Short mmCIF file of C-alpha atoms in Angstrom, two decimals:
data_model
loop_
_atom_site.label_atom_id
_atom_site.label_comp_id
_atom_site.label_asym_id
_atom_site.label_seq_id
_atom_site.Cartn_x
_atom_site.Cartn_y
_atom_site.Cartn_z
CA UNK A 291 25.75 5.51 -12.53
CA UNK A 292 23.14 5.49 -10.58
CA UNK A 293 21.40 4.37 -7.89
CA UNK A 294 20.21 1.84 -5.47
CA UNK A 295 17.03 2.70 -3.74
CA UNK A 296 16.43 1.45 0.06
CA UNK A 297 13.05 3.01 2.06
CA UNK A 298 12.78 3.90 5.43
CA UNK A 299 9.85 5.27 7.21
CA UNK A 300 10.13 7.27 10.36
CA UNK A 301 7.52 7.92 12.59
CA UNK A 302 7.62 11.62 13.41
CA UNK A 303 5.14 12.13 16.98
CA UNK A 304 3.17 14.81 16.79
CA UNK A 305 4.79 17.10 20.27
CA UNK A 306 2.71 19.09 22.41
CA UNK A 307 3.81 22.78 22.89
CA UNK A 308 5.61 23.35 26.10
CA UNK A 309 3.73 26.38 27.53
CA UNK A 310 1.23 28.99 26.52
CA UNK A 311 2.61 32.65 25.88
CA UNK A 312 0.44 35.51 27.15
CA UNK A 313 -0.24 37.27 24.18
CA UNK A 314 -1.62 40.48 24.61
CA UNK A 315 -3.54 42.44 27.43
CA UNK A 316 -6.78 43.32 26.15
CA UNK A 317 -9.40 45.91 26.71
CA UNK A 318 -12.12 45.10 29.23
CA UNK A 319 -15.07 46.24 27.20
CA UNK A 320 -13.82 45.45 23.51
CA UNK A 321 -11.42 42.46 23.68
CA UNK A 322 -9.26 44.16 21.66
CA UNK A 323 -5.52 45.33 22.21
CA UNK A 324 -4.21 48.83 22.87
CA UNK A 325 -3.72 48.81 19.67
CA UNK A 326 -6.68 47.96 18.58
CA UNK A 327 -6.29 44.35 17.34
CA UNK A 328 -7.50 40.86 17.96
CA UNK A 329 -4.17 38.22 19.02
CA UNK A 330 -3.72 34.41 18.84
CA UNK A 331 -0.81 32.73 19.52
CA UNK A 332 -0.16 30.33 17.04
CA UNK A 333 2.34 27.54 16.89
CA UNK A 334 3.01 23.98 14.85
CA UNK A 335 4.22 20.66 16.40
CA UNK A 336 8.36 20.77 16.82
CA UNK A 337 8.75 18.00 14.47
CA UNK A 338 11.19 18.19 11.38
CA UNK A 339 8.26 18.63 9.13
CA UNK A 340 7.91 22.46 9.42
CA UNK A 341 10.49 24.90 8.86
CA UNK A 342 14.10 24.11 9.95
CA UNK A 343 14.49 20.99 8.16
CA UNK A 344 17.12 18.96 9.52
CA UNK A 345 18.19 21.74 12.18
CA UNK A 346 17.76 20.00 15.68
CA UNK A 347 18.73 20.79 19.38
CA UNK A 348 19.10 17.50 20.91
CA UNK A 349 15.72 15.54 20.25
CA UNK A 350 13.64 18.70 19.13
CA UNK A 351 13.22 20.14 15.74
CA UNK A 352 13.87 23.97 16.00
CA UNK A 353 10.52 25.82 14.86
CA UNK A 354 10.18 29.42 13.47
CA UNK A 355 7.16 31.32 11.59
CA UNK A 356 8.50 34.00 8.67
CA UNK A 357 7.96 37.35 9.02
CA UNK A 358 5.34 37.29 6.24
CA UNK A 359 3.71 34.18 7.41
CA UNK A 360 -0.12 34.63 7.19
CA UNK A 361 -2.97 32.70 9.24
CA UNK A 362 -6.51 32.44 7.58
CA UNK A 363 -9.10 32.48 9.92
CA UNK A 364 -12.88 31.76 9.15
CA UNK A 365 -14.81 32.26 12.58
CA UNK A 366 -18.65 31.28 12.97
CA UNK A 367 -20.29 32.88 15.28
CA UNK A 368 -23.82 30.74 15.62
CA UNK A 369 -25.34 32.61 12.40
CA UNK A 370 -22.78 33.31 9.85
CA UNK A 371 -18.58 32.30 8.70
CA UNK A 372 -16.32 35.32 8.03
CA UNK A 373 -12.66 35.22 7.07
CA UNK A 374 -9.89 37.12 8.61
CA UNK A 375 -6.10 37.36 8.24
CA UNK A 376 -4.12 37.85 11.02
CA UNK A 377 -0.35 38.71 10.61
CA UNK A 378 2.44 37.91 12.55
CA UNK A 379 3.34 40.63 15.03
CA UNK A 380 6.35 42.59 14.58
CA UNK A 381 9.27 41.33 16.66
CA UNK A 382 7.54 38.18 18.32
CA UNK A 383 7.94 34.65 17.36
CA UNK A 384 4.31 33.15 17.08
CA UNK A 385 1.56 36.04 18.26
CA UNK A 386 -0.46 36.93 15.05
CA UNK A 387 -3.40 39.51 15.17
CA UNK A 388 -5.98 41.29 12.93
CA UNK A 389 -7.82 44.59 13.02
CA UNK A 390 -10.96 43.19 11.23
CA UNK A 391 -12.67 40.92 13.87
CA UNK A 392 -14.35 42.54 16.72
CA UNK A 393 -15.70 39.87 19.56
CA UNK A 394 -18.85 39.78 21.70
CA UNK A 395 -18.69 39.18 25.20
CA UNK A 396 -21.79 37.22 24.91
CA UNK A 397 -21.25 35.11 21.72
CA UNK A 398 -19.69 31.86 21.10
CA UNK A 399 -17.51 31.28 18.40
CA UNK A 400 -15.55 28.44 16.17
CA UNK A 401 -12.75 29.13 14.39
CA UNK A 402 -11.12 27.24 11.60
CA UNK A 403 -7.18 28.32 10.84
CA UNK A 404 -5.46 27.47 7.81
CA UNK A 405 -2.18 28.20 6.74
CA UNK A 406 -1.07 29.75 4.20
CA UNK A 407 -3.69 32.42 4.30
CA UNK A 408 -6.35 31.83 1.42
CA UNK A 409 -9.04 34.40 0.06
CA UNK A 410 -11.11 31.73 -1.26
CA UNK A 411 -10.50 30.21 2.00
CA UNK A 412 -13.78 29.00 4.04
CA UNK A 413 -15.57 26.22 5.55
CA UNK A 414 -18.41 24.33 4.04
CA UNK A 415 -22.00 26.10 5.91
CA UNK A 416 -23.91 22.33 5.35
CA UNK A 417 -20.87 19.79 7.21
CA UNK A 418 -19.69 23.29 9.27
CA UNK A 419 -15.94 21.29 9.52
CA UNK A 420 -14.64 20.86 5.85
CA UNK A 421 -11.98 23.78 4.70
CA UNK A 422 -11.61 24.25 0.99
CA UNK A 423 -10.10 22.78 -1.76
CA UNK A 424 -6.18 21.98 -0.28
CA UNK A 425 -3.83 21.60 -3.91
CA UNK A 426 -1.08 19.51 -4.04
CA UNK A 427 0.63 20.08 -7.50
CA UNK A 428 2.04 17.45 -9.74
CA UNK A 429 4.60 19.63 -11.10
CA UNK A 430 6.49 21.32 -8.16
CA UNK A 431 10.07 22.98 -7.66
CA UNK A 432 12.81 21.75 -5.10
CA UNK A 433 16.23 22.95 -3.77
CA UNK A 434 18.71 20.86 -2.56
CA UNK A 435 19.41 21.32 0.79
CA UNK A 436 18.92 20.14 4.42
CA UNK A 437 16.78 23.34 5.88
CA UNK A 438 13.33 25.12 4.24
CA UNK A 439 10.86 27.11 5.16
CA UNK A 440 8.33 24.49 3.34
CA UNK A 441 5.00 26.31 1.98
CA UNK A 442 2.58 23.56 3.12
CA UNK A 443 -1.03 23.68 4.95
CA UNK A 444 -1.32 23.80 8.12
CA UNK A 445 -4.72 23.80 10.36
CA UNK A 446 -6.45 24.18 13.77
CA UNK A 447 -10.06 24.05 15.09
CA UNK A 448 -10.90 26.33 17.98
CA UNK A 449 -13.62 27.16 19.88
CA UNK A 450 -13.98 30.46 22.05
CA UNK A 451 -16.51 32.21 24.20
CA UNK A 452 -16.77 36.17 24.06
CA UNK A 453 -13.76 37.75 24.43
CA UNK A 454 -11.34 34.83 24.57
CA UNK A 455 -7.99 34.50 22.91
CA UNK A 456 -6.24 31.25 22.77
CA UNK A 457 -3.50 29.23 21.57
CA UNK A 458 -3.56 27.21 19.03
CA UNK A 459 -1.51 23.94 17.81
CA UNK A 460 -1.45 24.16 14.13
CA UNK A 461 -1.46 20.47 12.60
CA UNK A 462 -0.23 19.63 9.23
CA UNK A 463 -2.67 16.85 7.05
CA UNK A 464 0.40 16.26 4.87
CA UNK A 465 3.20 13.24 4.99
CA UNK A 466 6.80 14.42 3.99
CA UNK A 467 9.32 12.50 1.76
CA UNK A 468 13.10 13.55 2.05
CA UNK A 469 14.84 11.97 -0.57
CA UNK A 470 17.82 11.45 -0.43
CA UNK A 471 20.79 11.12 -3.06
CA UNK A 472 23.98 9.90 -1.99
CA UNK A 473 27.11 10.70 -5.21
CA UNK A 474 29.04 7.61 -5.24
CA UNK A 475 30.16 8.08 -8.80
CA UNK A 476 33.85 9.87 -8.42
CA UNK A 477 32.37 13.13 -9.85
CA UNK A 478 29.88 15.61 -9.69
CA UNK A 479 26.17 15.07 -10.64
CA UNK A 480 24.22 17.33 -11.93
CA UNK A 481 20.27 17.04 -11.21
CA UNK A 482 17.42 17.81 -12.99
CA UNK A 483 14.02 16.11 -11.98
CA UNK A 484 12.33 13.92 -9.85
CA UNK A 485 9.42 12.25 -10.21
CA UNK A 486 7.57 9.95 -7.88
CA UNK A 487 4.56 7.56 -8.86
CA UNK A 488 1.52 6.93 -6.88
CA UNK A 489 -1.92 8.44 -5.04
CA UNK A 490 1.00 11.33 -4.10
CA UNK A 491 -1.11 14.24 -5.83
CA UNK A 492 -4.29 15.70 -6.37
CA UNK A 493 -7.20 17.69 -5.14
CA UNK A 494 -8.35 17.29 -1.15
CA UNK A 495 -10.76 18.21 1.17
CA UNK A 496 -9.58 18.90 4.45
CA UNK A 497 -12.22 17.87 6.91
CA UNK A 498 -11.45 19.71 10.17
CA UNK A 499 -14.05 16.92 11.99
CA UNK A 500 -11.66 14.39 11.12
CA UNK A 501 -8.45 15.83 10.75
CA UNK A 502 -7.77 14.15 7.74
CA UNK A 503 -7.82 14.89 3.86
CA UNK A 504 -10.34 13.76 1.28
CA UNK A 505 -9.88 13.14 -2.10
CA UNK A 506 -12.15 15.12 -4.23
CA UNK A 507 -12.17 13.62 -7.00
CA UNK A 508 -10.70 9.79 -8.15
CA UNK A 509 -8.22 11.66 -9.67
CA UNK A 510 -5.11 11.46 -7.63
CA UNK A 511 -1.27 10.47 -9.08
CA UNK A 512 2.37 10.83 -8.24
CA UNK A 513 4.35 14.51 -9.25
CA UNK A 514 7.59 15.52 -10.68
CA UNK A 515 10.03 17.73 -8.67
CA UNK A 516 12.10 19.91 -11.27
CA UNK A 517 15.35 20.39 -9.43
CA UNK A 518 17.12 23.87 -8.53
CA UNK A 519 20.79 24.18 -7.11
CA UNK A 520 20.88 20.45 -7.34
CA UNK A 521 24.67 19.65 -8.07
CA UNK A 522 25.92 17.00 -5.60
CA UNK A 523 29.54 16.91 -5.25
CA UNK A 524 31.18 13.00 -5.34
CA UNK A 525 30.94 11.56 -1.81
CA UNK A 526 28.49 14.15 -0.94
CA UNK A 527 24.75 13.58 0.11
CA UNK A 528 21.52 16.04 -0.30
CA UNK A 529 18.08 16.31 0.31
CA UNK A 530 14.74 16.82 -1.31
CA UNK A 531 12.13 17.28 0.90
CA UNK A 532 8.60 16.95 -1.24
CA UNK A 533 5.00 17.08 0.60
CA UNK A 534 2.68 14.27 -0.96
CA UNK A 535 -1.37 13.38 0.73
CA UNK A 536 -1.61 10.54 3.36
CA UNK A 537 -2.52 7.48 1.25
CA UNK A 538 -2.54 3.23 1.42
CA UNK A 539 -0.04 1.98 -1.28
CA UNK A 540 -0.88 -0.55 -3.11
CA UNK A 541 1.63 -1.27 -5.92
CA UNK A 542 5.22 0.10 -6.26
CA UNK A 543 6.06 3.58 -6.34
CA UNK A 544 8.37 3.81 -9.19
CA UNK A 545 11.14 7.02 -8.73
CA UNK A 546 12.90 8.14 -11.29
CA UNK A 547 16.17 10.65 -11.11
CA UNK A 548 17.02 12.42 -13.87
CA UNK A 549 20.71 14.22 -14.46
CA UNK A 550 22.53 15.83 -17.11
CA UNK A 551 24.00 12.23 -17.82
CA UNK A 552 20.87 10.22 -17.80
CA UNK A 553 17.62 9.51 -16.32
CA UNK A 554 17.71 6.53 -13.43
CA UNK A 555 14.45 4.24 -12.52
CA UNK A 556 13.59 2.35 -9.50
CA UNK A 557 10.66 0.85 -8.30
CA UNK A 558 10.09 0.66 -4.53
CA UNK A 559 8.10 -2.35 -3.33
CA UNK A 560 5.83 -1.35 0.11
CA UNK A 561 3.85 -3.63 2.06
CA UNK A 562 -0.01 -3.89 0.47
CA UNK A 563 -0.69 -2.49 4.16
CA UNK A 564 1.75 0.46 4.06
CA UNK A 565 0.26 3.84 4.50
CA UNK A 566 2.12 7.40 4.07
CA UNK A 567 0.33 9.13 7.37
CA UNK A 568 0.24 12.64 8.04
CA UNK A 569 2.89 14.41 9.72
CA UNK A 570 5.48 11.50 9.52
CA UNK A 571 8.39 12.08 7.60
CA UNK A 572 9.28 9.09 5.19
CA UNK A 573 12.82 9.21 4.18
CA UNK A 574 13.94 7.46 0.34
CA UNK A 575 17.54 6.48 0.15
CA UNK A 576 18.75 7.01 -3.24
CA UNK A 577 22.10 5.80 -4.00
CA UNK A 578 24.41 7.08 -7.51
CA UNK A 579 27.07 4.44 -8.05
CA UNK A 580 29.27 4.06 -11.08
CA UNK A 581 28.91 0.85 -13.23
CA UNK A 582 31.94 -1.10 -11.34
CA UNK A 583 33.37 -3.58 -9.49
CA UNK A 584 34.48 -3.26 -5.82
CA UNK A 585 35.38 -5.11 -2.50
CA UNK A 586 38.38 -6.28 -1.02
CA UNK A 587 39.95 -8.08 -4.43
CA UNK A 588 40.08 -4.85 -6.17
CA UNK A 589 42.98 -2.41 -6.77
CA UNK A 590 41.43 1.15 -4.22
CA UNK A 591 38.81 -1.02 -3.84
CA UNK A 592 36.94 0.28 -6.89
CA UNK A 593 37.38 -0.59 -10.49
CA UNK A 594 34.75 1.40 -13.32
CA UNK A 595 33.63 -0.97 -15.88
CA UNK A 596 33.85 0.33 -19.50
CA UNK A 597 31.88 -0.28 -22.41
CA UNK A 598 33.34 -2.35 -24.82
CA UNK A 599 33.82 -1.34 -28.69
CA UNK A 600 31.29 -4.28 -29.60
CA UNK A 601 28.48 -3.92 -27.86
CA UNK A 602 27.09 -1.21 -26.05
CA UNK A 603 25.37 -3.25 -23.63
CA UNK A 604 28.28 -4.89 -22.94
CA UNK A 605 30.77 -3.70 -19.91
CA UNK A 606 34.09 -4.87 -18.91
CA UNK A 607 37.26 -4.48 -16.43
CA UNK A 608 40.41 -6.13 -17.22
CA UNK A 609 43.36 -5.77 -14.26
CA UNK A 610 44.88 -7.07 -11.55
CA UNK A 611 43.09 -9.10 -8.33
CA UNK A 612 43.97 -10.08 -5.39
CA UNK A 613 41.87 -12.84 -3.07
CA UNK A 614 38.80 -11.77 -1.25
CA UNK A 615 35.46 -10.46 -2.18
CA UNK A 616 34.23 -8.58 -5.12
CA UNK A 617 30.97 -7.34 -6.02
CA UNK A 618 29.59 -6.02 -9.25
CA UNK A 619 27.56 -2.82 -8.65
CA UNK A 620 25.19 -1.44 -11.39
CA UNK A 621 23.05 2.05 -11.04
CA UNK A 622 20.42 -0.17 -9.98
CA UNK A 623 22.05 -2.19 -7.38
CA UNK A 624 24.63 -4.73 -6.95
CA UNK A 625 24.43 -8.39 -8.82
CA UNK A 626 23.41 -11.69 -7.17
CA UNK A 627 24.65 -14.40 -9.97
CA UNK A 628 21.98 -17.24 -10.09
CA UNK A 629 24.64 -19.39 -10.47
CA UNK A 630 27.50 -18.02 -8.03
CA UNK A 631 30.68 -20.05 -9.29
CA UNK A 632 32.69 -17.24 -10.39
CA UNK A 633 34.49 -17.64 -13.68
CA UNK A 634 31.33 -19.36 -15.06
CA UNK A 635 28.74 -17.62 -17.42
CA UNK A 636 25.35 -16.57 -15.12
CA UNK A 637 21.87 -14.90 -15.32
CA UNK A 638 21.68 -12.30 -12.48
CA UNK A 639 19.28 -10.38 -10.48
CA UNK A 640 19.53 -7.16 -8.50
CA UNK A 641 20.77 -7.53 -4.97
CA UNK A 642 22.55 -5.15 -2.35
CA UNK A 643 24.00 -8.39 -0.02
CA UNK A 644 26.09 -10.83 -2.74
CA UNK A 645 29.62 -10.75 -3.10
CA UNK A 646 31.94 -13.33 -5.27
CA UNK A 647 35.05 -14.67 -3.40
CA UNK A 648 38.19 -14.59 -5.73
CA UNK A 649 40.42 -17.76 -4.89
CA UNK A 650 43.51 -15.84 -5.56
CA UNK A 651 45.66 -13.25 -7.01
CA UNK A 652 45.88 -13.03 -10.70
CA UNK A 653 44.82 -11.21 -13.96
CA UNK A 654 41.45 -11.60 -14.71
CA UNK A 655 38.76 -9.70 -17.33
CA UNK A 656 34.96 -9.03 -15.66
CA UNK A 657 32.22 -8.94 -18.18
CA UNK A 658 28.97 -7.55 -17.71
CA UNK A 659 26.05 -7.87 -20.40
CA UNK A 660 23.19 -5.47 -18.89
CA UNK A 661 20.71 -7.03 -21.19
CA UNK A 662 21.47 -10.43 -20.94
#
């Protein structure tokens, strides 16, 4: 039962925000609100890799910030860094302030955002443009589901003179995978874990200089998803959407899906050139087929192979065919014969394009040895 795995890679384009929102009116000889606080307005890039997953109004991805979304700021003003949270203001969509930071008309500053608000967040005082450590965890948890408020960094650098606000276009230093399980096996699945191999995980350095991450350390690997509400109905399909660092791949990423009834391997082969990039959204077809025969020759057009009483490696069909085409599908993928004369004995390989041509209507018995 399982799967075939197909890769597609979609480039996601980083979109401009439309328009700048006046954020507050400030005070003439503080810079500060009526209220007393300093405001940004703070947004990401509408793309499908923030938010409302899979939630669209023609072309755009529809954006949102939670209500207890919280933007670290570290601001230098010439001599020294301090960190500040500002919160999202109540009953507007991206304005975020804080009471702590208190401008001078006559100083310039820099500003570093990150998001999710840190305490240990701050920048490094000798390269003034690295943030700190960013974590992406090998062992993570995911809900099926097309929409998510995803948890993953986000960052700006801004610069300001005196009493300036501004607003800001928070970009995220992350690639997204949305796998994607289709149930072709005639009943419910029930899923339990998936893992991904390859430079997917580790510890970064986010260099705000050149928007990129950093490994810091040689010690970067793939992660395993332990999965939540993860039932997928026959003929249904669901999504996992996993963050993973920007990297080059340079050998197959092997996936593996786990269910109640099994675990399921397949190794995706990428270009030596291919490279995950940040913000693009990278989308991993996984398909869960029963061990069968199918096409035009077969009774519904689907026949499940059993295994037989002798060998447990061994699976067969015995029924009614009419002429046309018939495949034989496996979890992994359907089978190309090497030799295609059907009704002859044949090595096979894995293939998603071969179908046999039955001459004609009869009784016949498909055997399958999957070790053989």
């Amino acid at each position: 039962m399982k799967k075939i795995l197909y890769f597609t890679a979609l480039c996601c384009l980083a979109l401009s925000a439309g328009c700048t929102k006046e954020s507050e009116t400030y005070e003439p000889d503080t810079g500060l609100a009526a209220d007393g606080k300093f405001y940004i307005v703070a947004d990401v890039p509408a793309v499908e890799t923030r938010a409302s997953i899979g939630v669209s109004n023609g072309d755009q991805y529809e954006f949102s910030w939670d209500e207890n979304d919280e933007i670290g700021a570290v601001i230098y003003d010439g001599t020294g860094y301090t960190l500040h949270k500002f919160t999202l203001k109540e009953g507007e969509e991206n304005i975020f302030g804080t009471s702590t930071f208190n401008p001078d008309k006559n100083t310039e500053y820099t500003w570093y955002l990150f998001y999710p608000y840190r305490e240990d967040f701050m920048v490094d005082d000798s390269e003034k443009s690295s943030a700190p450590i960013v974590i992406i965890p090998s062992d993570v948890k995911c809900t099926a589901g097309s929409t998510g408020h995803l948890e993953i960094p986000f960052y700006a650098r801004m610069e300001t003179s005196g009493f300036d606000s501004f607003y800001a276009v928070l970009q995220n230093p992350l690639a997204l995978i949305n796998v994607s399980v289709s149930n072709w096996t005639g009943k419910e699945l029930s899923l339990t874990e998936l893992s991904l191999d390859g430079g997917l995980a580790g510890s970064y350095i986010l260099d705000y200089a050149a928007g990129a991450l950093e490994a810091s350390s040689g010690e970067t690997g793939g992660f395993t998803a332990k999965l939540e509400d993860s039932s997928v109905s026959d003929d249904e399909t669901v999504s996992f959407y996993l963050a993973c660092a920007p990297c080059d791949v340079k050998a197959p990423i092997k996936v593996t899906l786990s269910s109640d009834n099994g675990e399921y391997e397949t190794m995706v082969e990428y270009p030596a050139d291919f490279r995950f990039e940040a913000g693009g959204v990278y989308t991993i077809d996984v398909e869960c087929n029963p061990m069968a025969i199918k096409g035009s020759a077969v009774p519904d057009g689907l026949a499940e192979l059993t295994v037989t009483v002798e060998d447990e490696s061994v699976y067969a069909w015995a029924g009614e065919l009419k002429a046309g085409n018939m495949s034989i599908v496996l979890p992994q993928g359907e089978v190309k014969p090497t030799d295609g004369t059907f009704g002859k004995e044949s090595g096979y390989i894995i293939s998603s394009e071969y179908v046999y041509t039955i001459p004609a209507e009869g009784k016949y018995r498909v055997v399958m040895n999957t070790e053989e």
